Coordinates of N, CA and C and ligand atoms in Angstrom, one line a residue:
X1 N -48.2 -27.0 35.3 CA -47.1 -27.9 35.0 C -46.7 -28.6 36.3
X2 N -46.3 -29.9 36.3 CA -46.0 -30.8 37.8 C -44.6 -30.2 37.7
X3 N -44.4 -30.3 39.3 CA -42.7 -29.9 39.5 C -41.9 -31.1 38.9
X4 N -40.9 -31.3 38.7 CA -40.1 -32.2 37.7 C -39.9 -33.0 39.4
X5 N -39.6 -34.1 38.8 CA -39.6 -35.4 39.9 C -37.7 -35.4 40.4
X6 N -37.9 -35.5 41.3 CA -36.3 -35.6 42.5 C -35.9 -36.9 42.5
X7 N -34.7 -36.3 41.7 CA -33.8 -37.8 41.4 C -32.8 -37.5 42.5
X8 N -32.3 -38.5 43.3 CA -31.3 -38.1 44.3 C -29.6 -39.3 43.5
X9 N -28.7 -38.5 43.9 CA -27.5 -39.1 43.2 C -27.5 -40.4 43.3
X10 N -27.5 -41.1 44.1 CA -27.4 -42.2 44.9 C -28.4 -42.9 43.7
X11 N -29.4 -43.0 43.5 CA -30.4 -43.0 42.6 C -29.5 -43.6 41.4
X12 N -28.6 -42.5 41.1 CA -28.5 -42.6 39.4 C -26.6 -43.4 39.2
X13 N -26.7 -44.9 38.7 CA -25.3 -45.5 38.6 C -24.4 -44.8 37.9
X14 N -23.6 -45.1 38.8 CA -22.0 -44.4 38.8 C -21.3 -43.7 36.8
X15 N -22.2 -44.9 36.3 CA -21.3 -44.4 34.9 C -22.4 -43.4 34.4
X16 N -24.0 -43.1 34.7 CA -24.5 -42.2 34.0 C -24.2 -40.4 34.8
X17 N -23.2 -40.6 36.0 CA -23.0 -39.5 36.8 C -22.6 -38.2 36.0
X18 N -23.4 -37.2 35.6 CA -22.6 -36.0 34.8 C -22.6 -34.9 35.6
X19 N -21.3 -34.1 35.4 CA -21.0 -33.0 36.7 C -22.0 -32.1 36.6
X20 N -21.9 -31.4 37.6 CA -22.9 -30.2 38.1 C -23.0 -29.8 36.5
X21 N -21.6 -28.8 36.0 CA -21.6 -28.1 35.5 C -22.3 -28.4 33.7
X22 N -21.9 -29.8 33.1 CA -22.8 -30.2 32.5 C -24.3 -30.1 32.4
X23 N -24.9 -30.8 33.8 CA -26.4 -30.5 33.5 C -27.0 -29.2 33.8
X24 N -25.9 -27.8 34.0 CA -26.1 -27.0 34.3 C -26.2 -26.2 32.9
X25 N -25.4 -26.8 32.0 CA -25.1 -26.0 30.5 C -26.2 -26.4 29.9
X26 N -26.5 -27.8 30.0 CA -27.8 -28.3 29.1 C -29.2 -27.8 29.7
X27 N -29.3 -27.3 31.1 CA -30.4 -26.8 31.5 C -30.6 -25.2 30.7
X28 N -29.6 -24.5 30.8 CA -29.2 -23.3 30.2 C -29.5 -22.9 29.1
X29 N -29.3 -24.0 28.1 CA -29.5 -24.2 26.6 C -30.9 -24.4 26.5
X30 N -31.6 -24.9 27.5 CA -33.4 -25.9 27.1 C -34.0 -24.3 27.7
X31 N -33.8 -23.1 28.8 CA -33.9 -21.9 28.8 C -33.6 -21.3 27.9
X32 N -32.6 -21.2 27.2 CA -32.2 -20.1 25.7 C -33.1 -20.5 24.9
X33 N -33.9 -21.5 24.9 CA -34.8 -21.9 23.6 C -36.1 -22.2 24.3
X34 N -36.0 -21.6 25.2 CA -37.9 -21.1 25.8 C -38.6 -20.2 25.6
X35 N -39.9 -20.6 24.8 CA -40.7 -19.3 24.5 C -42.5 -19.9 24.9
X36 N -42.4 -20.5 26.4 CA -43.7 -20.6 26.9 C -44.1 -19.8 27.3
X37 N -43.5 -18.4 27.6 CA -44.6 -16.9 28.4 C -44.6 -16.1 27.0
X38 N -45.9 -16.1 26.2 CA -45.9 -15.2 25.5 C -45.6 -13.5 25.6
X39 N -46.3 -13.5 26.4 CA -45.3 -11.7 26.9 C -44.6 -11.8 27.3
X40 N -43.7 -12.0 27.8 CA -41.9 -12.0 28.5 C -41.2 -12.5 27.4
X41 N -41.7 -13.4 26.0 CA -40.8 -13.6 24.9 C -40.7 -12.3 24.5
X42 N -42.5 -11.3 24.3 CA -41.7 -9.9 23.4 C -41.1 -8.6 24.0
X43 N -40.9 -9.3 25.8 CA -40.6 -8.2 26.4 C -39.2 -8.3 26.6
X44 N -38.5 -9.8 26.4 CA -37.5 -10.0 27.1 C -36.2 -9.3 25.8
X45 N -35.3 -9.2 26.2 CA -34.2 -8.7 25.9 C -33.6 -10.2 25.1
X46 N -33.3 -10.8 26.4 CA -32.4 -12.3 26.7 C -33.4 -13.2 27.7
X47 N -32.8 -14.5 27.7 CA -33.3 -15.4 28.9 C -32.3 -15.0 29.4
X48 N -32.5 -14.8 31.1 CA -31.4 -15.0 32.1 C -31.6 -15.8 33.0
X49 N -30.5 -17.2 32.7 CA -30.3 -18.4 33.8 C -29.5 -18.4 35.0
X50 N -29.4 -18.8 36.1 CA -28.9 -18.9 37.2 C -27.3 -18.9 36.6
X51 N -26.3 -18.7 37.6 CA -24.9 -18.9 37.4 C -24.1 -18.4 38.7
X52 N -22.8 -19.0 38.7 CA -22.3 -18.8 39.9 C -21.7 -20.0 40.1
X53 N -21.2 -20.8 41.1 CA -20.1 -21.8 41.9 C -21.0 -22.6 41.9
X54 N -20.6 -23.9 41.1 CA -21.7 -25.3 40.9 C -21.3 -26.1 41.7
X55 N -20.5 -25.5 42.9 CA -20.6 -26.4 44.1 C -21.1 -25.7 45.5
X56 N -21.4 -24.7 44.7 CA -22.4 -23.7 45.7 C -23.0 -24.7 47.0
X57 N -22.8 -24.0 48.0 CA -24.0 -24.9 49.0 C -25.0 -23.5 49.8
X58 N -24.6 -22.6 49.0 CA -26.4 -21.4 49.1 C -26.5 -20.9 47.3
X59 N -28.4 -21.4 47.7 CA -28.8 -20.7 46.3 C -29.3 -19.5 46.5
X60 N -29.1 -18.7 46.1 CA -30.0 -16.8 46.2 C -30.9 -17.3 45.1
X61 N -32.1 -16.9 45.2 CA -33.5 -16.9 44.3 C -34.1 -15.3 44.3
X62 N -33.9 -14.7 43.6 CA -34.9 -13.6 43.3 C -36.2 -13.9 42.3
X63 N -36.7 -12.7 42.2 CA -38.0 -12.7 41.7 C -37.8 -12.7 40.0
X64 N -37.0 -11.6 39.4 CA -37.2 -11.7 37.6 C -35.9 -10.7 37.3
X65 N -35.4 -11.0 36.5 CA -34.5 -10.3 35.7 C -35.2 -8.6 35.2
X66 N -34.5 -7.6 36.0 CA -35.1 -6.2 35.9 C -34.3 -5.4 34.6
X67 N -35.0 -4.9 34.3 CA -35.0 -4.2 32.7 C -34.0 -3.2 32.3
X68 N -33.2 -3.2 33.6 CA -31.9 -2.2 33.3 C -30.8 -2.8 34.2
X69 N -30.6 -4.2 34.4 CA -29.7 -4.6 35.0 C -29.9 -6.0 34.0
X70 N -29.9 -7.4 34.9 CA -30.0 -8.4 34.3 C -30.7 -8.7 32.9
X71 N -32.0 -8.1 32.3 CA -32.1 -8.0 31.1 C -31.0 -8.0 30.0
X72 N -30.3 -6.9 30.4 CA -29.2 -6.3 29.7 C -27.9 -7.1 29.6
X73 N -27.4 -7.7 30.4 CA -26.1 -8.1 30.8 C -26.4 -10.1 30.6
X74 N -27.9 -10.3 31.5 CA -27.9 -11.7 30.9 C -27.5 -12.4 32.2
X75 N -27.1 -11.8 33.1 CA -26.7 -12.5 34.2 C -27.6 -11.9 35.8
X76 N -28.0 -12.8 36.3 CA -29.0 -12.1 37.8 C -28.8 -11.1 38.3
X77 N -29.0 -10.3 39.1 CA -28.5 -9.4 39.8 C -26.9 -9.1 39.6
X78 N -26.9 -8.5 38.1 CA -25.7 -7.7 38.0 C -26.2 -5.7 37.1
X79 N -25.6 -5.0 37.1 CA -25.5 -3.7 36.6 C -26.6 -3.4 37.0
X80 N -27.9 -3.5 37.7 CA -28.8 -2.6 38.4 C -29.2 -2.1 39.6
X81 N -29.4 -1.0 40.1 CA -28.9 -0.7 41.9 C -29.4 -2.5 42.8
X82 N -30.1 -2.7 42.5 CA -30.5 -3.9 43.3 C -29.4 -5.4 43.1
X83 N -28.9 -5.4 41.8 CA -27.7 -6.2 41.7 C -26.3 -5.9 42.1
X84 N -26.2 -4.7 42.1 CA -24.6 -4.0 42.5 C -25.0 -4.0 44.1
X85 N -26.2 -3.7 44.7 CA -26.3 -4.1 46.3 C -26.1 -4.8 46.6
X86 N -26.8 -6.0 45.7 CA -26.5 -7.6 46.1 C -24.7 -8.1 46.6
X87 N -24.4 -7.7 45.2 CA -22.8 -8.1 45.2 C -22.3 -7.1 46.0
X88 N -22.5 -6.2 46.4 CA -21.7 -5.6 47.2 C -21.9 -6.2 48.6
X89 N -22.9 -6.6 49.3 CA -23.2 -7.8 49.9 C -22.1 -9.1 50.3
X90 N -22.2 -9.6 49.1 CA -21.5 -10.8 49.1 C -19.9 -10.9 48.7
X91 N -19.3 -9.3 48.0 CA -17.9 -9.2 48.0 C -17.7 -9.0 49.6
X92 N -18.2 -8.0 50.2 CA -17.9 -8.0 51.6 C -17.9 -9.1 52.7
X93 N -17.9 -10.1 52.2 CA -18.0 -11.3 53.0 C -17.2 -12.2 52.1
X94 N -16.7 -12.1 51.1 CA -15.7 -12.5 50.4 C -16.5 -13.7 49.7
X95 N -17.6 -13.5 49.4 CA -18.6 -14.4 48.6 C -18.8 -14.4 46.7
X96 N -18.4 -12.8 46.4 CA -18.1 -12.3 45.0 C -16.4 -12.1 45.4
X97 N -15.6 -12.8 44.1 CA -13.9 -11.8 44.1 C -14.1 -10.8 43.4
X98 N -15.2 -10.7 43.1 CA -15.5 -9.0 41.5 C -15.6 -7.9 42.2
X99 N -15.5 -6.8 41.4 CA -15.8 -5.8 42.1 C -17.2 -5.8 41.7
X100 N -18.5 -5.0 42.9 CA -19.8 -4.9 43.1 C -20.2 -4.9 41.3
X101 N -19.6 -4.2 40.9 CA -20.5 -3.5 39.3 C -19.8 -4.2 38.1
X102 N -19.3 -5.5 38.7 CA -19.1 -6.4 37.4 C -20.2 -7.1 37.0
X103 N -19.9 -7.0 35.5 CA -21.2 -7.7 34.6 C -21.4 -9.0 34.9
X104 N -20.6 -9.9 35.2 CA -20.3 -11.2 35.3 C -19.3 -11.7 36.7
X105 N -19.5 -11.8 37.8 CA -19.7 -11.7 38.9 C -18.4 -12.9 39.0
X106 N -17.8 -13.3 39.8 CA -16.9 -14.5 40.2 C -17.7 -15.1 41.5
X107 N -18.5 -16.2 41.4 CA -19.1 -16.0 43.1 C -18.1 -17.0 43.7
X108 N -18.1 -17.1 45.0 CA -17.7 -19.0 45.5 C -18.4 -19.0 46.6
X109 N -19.0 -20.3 46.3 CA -20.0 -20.6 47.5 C -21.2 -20.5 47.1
X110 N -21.9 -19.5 45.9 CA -23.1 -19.3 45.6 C -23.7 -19.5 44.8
X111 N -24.7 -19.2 43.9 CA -25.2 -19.5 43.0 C -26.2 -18.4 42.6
X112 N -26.6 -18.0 42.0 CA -27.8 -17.0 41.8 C -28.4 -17.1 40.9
X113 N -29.9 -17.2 41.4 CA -31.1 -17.3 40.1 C -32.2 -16.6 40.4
X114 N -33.3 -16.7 39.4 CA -34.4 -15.9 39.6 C -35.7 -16.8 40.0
X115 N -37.0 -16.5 40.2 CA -37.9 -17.6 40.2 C -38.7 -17.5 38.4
X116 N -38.2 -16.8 38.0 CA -38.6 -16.6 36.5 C -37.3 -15.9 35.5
X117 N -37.0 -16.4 34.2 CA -35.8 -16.3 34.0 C -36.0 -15.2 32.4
X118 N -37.1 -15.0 32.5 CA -37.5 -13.2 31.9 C -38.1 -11.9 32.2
X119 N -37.5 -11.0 31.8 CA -38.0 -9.7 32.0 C -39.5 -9.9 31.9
X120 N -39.9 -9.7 33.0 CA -41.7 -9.0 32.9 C -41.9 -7.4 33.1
X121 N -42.6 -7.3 32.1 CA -43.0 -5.5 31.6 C -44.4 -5.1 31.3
X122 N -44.3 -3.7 32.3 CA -45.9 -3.2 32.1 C -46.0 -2.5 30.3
X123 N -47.0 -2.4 29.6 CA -47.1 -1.6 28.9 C -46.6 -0.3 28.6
X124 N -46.1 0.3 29.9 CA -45.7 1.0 30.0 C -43.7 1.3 29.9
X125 N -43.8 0.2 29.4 CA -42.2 -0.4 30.0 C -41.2 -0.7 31.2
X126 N -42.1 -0.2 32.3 CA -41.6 -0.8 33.7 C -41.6 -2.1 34.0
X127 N -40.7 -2.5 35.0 CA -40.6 -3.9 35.7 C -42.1 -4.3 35.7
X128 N -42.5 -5.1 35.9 CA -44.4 -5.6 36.2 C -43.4 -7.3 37.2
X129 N -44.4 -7.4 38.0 CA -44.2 -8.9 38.7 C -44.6 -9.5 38.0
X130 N -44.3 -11.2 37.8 CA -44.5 -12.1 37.1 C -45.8 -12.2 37.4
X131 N -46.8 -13.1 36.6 CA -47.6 -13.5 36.9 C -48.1 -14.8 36.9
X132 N -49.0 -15.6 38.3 CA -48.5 -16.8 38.3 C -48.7 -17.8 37.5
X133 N -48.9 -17.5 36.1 CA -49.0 -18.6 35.0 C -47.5 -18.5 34.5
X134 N -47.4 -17.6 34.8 CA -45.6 -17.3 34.3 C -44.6 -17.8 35.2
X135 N -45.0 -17.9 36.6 CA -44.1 -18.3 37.5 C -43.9 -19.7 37.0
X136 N -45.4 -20.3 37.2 CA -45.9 -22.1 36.9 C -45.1 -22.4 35.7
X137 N -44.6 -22.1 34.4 CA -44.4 -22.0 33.3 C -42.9 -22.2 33.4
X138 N -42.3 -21.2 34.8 CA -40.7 -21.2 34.8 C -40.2 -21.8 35.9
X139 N -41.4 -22.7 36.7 CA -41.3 -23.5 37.6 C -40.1 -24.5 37.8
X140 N -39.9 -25.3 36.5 CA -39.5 -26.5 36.0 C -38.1 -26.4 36.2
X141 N -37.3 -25.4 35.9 CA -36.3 -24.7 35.6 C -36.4 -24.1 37.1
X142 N -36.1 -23.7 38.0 CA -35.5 -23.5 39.0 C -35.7 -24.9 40.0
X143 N -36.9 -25.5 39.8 CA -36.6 -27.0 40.3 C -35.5 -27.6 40.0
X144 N -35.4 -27.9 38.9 CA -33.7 -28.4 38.4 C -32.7 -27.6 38.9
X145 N -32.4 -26.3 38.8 CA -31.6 -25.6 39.3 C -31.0 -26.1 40.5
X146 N -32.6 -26.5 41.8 CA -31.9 -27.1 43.1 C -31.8 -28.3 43.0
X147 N -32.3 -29.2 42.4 CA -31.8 -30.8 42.0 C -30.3 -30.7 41.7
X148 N -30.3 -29.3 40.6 CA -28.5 -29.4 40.1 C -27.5 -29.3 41.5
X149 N -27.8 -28.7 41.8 CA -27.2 -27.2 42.1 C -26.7 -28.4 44.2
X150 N -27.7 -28.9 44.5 CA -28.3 -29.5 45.7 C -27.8 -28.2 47.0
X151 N -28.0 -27.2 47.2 CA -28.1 -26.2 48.2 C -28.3 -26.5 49.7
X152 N -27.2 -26.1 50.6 CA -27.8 -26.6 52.5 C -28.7 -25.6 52.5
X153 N -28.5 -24.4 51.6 CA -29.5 -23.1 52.3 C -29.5 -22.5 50.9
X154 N -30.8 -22.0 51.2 CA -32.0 -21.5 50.0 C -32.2 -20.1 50.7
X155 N -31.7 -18.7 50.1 CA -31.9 -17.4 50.2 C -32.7 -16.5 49.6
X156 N -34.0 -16.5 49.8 CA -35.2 -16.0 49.0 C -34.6 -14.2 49.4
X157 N -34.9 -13.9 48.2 CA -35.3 -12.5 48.3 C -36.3 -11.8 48.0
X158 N -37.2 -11.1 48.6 CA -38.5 -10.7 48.7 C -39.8 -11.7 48.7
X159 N -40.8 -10.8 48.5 CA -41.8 -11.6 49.0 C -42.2 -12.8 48.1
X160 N -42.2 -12.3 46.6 CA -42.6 -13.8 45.6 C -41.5 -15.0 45.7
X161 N -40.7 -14.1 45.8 CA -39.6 -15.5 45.8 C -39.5 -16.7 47.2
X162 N -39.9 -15.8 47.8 CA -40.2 -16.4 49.4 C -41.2 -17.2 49.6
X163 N -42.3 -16.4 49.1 CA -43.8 -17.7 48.9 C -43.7 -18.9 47.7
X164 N -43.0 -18.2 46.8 CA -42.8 -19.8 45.5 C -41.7 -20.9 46.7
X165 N -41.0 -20.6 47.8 CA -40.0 -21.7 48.0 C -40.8 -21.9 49.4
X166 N -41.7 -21.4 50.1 CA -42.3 -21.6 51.5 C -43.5 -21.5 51.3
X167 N -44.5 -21.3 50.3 CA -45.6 -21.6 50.2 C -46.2 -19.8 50.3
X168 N -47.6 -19.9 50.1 CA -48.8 -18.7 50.2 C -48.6 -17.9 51.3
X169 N -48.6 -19.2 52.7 CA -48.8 -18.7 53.4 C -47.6 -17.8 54.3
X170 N -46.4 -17.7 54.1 CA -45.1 -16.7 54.3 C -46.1 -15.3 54.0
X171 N -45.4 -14.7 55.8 CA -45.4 -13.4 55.5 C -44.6 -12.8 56.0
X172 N -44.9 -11.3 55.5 CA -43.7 -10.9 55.9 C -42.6 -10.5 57.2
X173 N -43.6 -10.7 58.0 CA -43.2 -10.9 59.3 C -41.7 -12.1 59.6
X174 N -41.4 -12.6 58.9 CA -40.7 -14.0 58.7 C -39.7 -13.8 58.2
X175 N -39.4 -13.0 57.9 CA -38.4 -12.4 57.2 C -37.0 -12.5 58.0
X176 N -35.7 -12.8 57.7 CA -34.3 -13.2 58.5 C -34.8 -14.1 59.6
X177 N -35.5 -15.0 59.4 CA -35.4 -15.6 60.1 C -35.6 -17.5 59.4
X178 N -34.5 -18.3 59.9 CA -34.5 -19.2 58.9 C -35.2 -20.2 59.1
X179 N -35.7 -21.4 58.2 CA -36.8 -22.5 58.3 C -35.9 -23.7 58.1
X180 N -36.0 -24.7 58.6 CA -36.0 -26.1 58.2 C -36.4 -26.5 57.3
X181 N -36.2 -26.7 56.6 CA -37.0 -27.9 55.5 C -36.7 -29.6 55.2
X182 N -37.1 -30.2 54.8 CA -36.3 -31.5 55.1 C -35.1 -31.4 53.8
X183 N -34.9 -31.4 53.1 CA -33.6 -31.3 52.6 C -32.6 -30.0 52.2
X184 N -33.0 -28.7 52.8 CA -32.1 -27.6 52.8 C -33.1 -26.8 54.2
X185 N -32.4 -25.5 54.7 CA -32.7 -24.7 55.3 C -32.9 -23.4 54.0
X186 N -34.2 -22.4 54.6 CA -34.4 -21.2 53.9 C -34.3 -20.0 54.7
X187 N -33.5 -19.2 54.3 CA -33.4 -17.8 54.7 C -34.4 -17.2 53.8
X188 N -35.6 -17.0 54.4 CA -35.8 -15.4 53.7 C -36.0 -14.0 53.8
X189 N -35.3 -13.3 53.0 CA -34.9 -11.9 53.5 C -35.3 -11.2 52.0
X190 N -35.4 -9.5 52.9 CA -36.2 -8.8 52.0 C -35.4 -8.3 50.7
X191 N -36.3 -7.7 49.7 CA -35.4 -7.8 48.4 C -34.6 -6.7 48.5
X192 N -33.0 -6.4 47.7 CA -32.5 -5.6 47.9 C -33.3 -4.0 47.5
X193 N -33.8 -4.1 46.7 CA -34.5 -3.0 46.4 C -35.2 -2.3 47.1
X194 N -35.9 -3.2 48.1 CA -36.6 -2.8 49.7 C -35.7 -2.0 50.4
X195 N -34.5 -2.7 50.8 CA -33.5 -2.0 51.3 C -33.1 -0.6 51.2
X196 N -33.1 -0.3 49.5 CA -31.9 0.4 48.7 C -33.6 1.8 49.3
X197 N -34.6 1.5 49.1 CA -36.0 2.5 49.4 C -36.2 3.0 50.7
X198 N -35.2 2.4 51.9 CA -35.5 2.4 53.1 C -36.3 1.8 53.7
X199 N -36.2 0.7 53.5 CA -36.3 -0.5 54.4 C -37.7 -0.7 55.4
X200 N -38.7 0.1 54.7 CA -39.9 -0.2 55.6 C -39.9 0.1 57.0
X201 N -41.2 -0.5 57.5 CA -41.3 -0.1 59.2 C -40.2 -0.1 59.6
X202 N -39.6 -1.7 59.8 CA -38.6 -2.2 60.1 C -37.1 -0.9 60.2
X203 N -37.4 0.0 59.4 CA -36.0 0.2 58.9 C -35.1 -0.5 58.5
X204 N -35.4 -1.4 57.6 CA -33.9 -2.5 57.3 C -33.0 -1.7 56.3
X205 N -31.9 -1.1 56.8 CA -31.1 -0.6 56.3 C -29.7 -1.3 56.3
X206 N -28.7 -0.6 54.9 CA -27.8 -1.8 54.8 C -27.2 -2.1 55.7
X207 N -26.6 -2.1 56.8 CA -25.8 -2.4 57.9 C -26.5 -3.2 58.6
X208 N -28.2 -3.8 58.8 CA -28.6 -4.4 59.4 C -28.9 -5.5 58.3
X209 N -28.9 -5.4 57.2 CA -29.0 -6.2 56.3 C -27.7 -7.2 56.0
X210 N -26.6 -6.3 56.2 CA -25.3 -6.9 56.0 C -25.2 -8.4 56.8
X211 N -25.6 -8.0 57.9 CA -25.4 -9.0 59.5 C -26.2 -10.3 58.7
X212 N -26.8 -10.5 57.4 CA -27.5 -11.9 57.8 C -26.4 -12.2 56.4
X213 N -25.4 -11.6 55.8 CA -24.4 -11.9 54.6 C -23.5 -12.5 55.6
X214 N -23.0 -11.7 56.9 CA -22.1 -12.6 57.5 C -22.3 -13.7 57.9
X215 N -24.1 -13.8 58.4 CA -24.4 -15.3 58.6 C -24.6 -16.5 57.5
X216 N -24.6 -15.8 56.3 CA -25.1 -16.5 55.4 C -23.0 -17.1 54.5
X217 N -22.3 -16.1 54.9 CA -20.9 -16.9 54.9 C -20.3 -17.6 56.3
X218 N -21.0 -17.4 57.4 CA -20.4 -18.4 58.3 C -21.4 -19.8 58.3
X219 N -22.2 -20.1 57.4 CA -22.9 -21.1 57.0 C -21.9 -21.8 55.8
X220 N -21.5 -20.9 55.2 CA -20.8 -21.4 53.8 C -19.8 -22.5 54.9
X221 N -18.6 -21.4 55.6 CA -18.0 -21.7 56.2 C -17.5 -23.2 56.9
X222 N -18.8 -23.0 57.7 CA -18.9 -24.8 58.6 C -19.3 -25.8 57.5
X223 N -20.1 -25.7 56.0 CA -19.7 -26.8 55.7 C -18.5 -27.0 55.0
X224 N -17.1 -26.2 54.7 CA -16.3 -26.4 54.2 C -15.3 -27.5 54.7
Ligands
LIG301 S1 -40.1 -16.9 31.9 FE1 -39.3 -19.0 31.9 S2 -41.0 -20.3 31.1 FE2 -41.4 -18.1 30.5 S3 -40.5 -17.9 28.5 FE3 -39.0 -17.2 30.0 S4 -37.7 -19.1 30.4 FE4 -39.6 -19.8 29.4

């Protein structure tokens, strides 16, 4: 599938102008009524679309709605240890007003989505990673999301979400450390779930992990 073509506002006269939140509901709606990944239709629970502050100026992108969190609830990174880390994350920096283990999060400033917006499952019923016909398939739909959404900074978490927005060649060495791009900067940092397992070589543990939420609200910040 081609990426959907970048319309820039400026582009589109003044009377066809519809708010974020509009082409954000009709995007949402053309998601509820997607059934291009034949396994993730019979695996999925729900579709789960991006949500959060449609004047967000950072998008968080994770990898897939996990089978005892987002599945269930319908919304990104909520009710599963890796979604309650998240938010606990971003209340601490005054980024969520909810508390961490709300189903439905209050963000400002953010936005949260996945790079695939169904549960993918092994046979076995565990999480499984997308696979990239399924990524390609759910491509279309987080393109629009940053068309909508227009983001200064793009927050990958983990490794697929990192290589779908920086390409193959991201590795993991790259990690907290931010890129240029010509129309947003990208943070990418490791998935919370990494974290929540102890954090690899690295030890990235929460308190070193925290330090890039403060950076990532003193960005909010300056463009306010
Ligand atoms: S993962 Fe994306 S493309 Fe695949 S069925 Fe779900 S919404 Fe559609």
């Amino acid at each position: 599938m081609e990426r959907a073509r970048v319309i820039s506002l400026a582009q589109i006269p003044a009377a066809a102008y519809v708010s974020k939140e509009k082409q954000i509901f009709k995007l949402n709606s053309q998601i509820t009524n997607c059934f291009l990944c034949e396994e993730l239709v019979k695996s999925r629970t729900q579709t789960v679309p991006g949500y959060g502050d449609f004047k967000a100026k950072v998008l968080i992108v994770g990898e897939a709605p996990g089978r005892f969190g987002a599945d269930i609830t319908g919304v990104p990174f909520t009710k599963d240890r890796s979604g309650i880390f998240l938010q606990k994350m971003l209340n601490k920096v005054g980024l969520n007003l909810s508390a961490p283990e709300s189903e439905n999060p209050s963000l400002k400033g953010v936005f949260i989505t996945n790079i695939v917006k169904c549960n993918p499952r092994n046979p076995d019923d565990t999480n499984r990673s997308p696979t990239n016909p399924e990524i390609k398939n759910c491509m279309e739909y987080l393109t629009k999301e940053i068309e909508i959404i227009k983001p200064k900074l793009i927050v990958t978490l983990g490794l697929p979400a990192t290589k779908f927005v920086l390409g193959n060649d991201f590795n993991g060495k790259n990690f907290g450390k931010i890129k240029k791009l010509q129309k947003f900067s990208v943070l990418p940092l490791w998935h919370p779930a990494f974290v929540i397992r102890g954090g690899g070589a690295q030890r990235m543990n929460e308190k070193k992990y925290f330090k890039y939420f403060k950076k990532i609200e003193k960005i909010i910040s300056k463009q306010e």
